[in-house]
PDB file of C-alpha atoms in Angstrom:
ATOM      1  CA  UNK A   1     -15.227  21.356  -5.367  1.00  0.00           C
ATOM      2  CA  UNK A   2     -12.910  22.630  -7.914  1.00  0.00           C
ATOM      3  CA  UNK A   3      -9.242  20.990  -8.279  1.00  0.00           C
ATOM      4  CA  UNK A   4      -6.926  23.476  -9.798  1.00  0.00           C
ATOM      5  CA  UNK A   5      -4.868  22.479 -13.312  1.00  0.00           C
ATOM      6  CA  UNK A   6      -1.864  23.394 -11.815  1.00  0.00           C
ATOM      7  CA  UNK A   7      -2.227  20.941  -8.902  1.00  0.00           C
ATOM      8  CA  UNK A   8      -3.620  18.444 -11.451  1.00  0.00           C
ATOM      9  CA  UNK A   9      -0.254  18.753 -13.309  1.00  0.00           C
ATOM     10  CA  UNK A  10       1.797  18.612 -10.195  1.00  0.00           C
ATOM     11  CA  UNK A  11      -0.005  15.197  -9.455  1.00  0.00           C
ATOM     12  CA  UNK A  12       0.483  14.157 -13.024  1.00  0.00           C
ATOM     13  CA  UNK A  13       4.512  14.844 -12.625  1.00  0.00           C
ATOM     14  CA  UNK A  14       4.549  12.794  -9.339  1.00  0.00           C
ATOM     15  CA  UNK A  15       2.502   9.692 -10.892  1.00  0.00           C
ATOM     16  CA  UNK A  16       5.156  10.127 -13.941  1.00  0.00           C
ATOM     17  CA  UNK A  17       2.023  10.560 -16.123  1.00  0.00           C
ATOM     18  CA  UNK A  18       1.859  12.953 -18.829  1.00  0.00           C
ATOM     19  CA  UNK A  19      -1.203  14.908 -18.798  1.00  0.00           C
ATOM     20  CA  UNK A  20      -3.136  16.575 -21.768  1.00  0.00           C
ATOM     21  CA  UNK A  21      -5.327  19.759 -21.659  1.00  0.00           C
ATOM     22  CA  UNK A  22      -8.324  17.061 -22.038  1.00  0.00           C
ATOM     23  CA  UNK A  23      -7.036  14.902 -19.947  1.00  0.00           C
ATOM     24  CA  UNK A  24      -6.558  17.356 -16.799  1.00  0.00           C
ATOM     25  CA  UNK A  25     -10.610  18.415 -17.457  1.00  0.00           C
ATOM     26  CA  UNK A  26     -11.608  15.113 -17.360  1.00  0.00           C
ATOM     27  CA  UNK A  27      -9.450  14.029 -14.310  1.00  0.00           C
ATOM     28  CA  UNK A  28     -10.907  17.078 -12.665  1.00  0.00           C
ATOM     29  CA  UNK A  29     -14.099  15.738 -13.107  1.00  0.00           C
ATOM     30  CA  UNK A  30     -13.264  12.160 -11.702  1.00  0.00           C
ATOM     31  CA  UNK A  31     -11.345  13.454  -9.032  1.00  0.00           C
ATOM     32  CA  UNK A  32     -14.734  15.733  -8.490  1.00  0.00           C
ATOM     33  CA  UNK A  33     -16.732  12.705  -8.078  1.00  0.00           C
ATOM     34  CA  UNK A  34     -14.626  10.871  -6.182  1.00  0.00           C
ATOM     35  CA  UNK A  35     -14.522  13.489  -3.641  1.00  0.00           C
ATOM     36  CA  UNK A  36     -17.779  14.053  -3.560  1.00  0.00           C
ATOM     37  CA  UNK A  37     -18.662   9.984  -3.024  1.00  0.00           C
ATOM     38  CA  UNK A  38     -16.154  10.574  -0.089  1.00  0.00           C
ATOM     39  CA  UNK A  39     -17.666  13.517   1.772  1.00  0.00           C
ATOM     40  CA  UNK A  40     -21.450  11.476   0.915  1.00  0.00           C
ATOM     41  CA  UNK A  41     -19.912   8.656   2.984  1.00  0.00           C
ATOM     42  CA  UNK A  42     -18.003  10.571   5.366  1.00  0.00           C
ATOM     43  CA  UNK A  43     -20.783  12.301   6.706  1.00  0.00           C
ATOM     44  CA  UNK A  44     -22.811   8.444   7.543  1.00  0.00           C
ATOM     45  CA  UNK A  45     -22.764   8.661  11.663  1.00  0.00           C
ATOM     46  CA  UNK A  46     -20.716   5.663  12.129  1.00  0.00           C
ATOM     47  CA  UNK A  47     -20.348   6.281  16.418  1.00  0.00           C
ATOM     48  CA  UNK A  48     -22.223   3.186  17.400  1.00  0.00           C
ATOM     49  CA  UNK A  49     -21.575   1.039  14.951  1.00  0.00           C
ATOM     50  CA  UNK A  50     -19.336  -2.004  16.139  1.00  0.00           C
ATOM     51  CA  UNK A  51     -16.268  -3.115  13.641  1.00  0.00           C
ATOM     52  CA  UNK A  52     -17.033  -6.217  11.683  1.00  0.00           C
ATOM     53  CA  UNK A  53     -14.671  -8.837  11.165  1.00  0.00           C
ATOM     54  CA  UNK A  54     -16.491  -9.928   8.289  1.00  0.00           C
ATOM     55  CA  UNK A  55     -18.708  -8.020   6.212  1.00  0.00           C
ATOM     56  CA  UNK A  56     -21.108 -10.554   6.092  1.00  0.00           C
ATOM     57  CA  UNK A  57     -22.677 -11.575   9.637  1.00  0.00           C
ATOM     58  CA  UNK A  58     -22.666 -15.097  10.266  1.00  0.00           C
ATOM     59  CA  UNK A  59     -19.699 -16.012   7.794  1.00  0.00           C
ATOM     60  CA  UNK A  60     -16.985 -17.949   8.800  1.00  0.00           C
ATOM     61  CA  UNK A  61     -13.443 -17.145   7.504  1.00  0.00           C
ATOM     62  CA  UNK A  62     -10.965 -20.650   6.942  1.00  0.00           C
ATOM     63  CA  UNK A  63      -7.670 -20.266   8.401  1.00  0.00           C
ATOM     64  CA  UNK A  64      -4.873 -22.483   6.717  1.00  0.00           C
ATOM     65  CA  UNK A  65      -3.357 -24.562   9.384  1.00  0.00           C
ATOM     66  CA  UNK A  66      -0.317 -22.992  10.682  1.00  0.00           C
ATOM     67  CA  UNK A  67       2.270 -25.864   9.858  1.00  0.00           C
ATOM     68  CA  UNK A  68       5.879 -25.418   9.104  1.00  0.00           C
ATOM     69  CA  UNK A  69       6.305 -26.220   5.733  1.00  0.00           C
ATOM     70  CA  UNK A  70       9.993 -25.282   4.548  1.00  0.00           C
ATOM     71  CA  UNK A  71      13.419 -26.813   5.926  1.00  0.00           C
ATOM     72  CA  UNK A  72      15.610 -23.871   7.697  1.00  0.00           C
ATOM     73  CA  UNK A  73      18.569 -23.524   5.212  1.00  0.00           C
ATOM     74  CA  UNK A  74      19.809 -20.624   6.909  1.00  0.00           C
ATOM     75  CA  UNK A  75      23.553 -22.093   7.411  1.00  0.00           C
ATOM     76  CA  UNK A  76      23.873 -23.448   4.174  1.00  0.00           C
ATOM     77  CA  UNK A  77      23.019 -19.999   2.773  1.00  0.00           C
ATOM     78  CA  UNK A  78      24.963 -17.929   5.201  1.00  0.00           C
ATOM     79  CA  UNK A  79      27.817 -20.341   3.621  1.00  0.00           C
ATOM     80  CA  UNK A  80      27.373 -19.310   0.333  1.00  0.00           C
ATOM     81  CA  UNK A  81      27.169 -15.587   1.252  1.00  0.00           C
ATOM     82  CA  UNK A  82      30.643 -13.320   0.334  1.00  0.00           C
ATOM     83  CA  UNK A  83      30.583 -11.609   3.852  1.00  0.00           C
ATOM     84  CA  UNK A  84      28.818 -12.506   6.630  1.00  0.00           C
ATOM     85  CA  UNK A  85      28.862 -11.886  10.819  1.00  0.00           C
ATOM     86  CA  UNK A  86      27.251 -12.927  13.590  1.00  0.00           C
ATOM     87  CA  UNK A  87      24.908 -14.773  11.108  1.00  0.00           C
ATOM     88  CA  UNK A  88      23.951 -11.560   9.407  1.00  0.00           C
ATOM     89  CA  UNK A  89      24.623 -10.664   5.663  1.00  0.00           C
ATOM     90  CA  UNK A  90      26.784  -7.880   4.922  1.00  0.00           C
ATOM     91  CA  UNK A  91      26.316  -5.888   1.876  1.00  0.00           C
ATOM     92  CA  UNK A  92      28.162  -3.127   0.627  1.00  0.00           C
ATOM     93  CA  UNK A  93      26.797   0.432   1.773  1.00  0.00           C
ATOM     94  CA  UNK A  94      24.156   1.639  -0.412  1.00  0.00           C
ATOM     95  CA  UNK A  95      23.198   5.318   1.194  1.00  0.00           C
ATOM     96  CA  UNK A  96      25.971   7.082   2.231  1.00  0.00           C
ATOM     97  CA  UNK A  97      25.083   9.494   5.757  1.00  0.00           C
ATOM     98  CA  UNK A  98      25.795  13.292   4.745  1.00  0.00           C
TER      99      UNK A  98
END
């Protein structure tokens, strides 16, 4: 699979990376191989295969014990806000509808 320069460069402008002539070839080529690892792995028939929880059998994963662990301050900071309702926060309007 071939990945055009122009797309390469559209990619680049989106990432706000600035792309060289020898950069784009060798990005092609990584992007190339990445691909291709993709399709290689894509085409595995996966239909009967059950989802693991762990990917090593037999492993068990330690949970934290849920405990509460902070004091709820909520009044004392809906105190200190400028403008507040209902205890919400109001802020000032930040996107405007059209």
């Amino acid at each position: 699979m071939h990945i055009e320069e122009d797309y390469l460069k559209q990619l680049g402008v989106l990432a706000r990376i600035q792309l060289s002539g020898s950069d784009l070839a060798a990005l092609s080529k990584q992007l190339k191989t990445i691909i291709d690892l993709v399709d290689q792995i894509s085409s595995v028939p996966t239909d009967h295969i059950e989802p693991m929880a762990h990917p090593v059998p037999d492993q068990f994963q330690r949970r934290r014990p849920d405990v509460v662990t902070e004091s709820d301050d909520h009044e004392r900071l809906l105190a200190l806000a400028s403008r507040h309702e209902a205890d919400l926060y109001l802020v000032p309007e930040v996107i405007q509808e059209s």
